[in-house]
Amino acid sequence: MELAYYSDYAVRLVNTEEPLRGKDALTSVEAVRDLFGNNQEAARRAAEADVTRFRSVRARLRAVFEAADGGDETLAVNLLNSLLLEFPVSPQISGHNFRDEDGRPLWHMHLADHPSNATAGYAAIAAMGLAFHLTEYGVDRLGLCEAAPCRNAYLDTSTNRSRRYCSDRCATRANVAAYRARKRLEADRTASTGLAADSAQRTTASGER
């Protein structure tokens, strides 16, 4: 399993909430289990108490993205380090479920968690995955969608560090909004110019009389 996969755990959890819209999808044990994806063994450990615990970890992960998005690299790293200390993992070499053409294991790095509960296991993997992404690509690759009121988290893997939105949908919506804003501004300017011209003409006509 590629280490980049683990960073998606953090994004997945953070984006269960849309604070500016007042939406929260993390309201049940089923919602917690869905976050684990194909890792059904880990998902089965989830209990009612994990809903509250997951929300707490989510707030801390969002704080990392907010610090990174705001340009405070040191704060982002410190916040992530606190999660790594609280929720440790053990890196291991694994070859499960992956075989090459000759049937030999495709060895890869795997993060083995040792959780006391489902939240601890998920938080450990999410924090470590995010740490790998941050150190590999830079703190500025952790972002929050600029298409208000979305503010979903995303990981920028573009070659020119140009990503600003969490999805194509948000990018399109932001572009349409910007286009409409420009059109309104142009219309306002045209109207103002027209009023100024009418006023000047009336002033000139009055003076000639």
XYZ file of C-alpha atoms in Angstrom, residues 2 16 47 88 111 145:
6
model
C 1.458 3.360 -0.982
C -17.020 15.046 6.933
C -18.328 1.919 18.721
C 1.994 6.337 17.162
C 1.730 1.382 8.693
C -10.843 25.053 -0.838
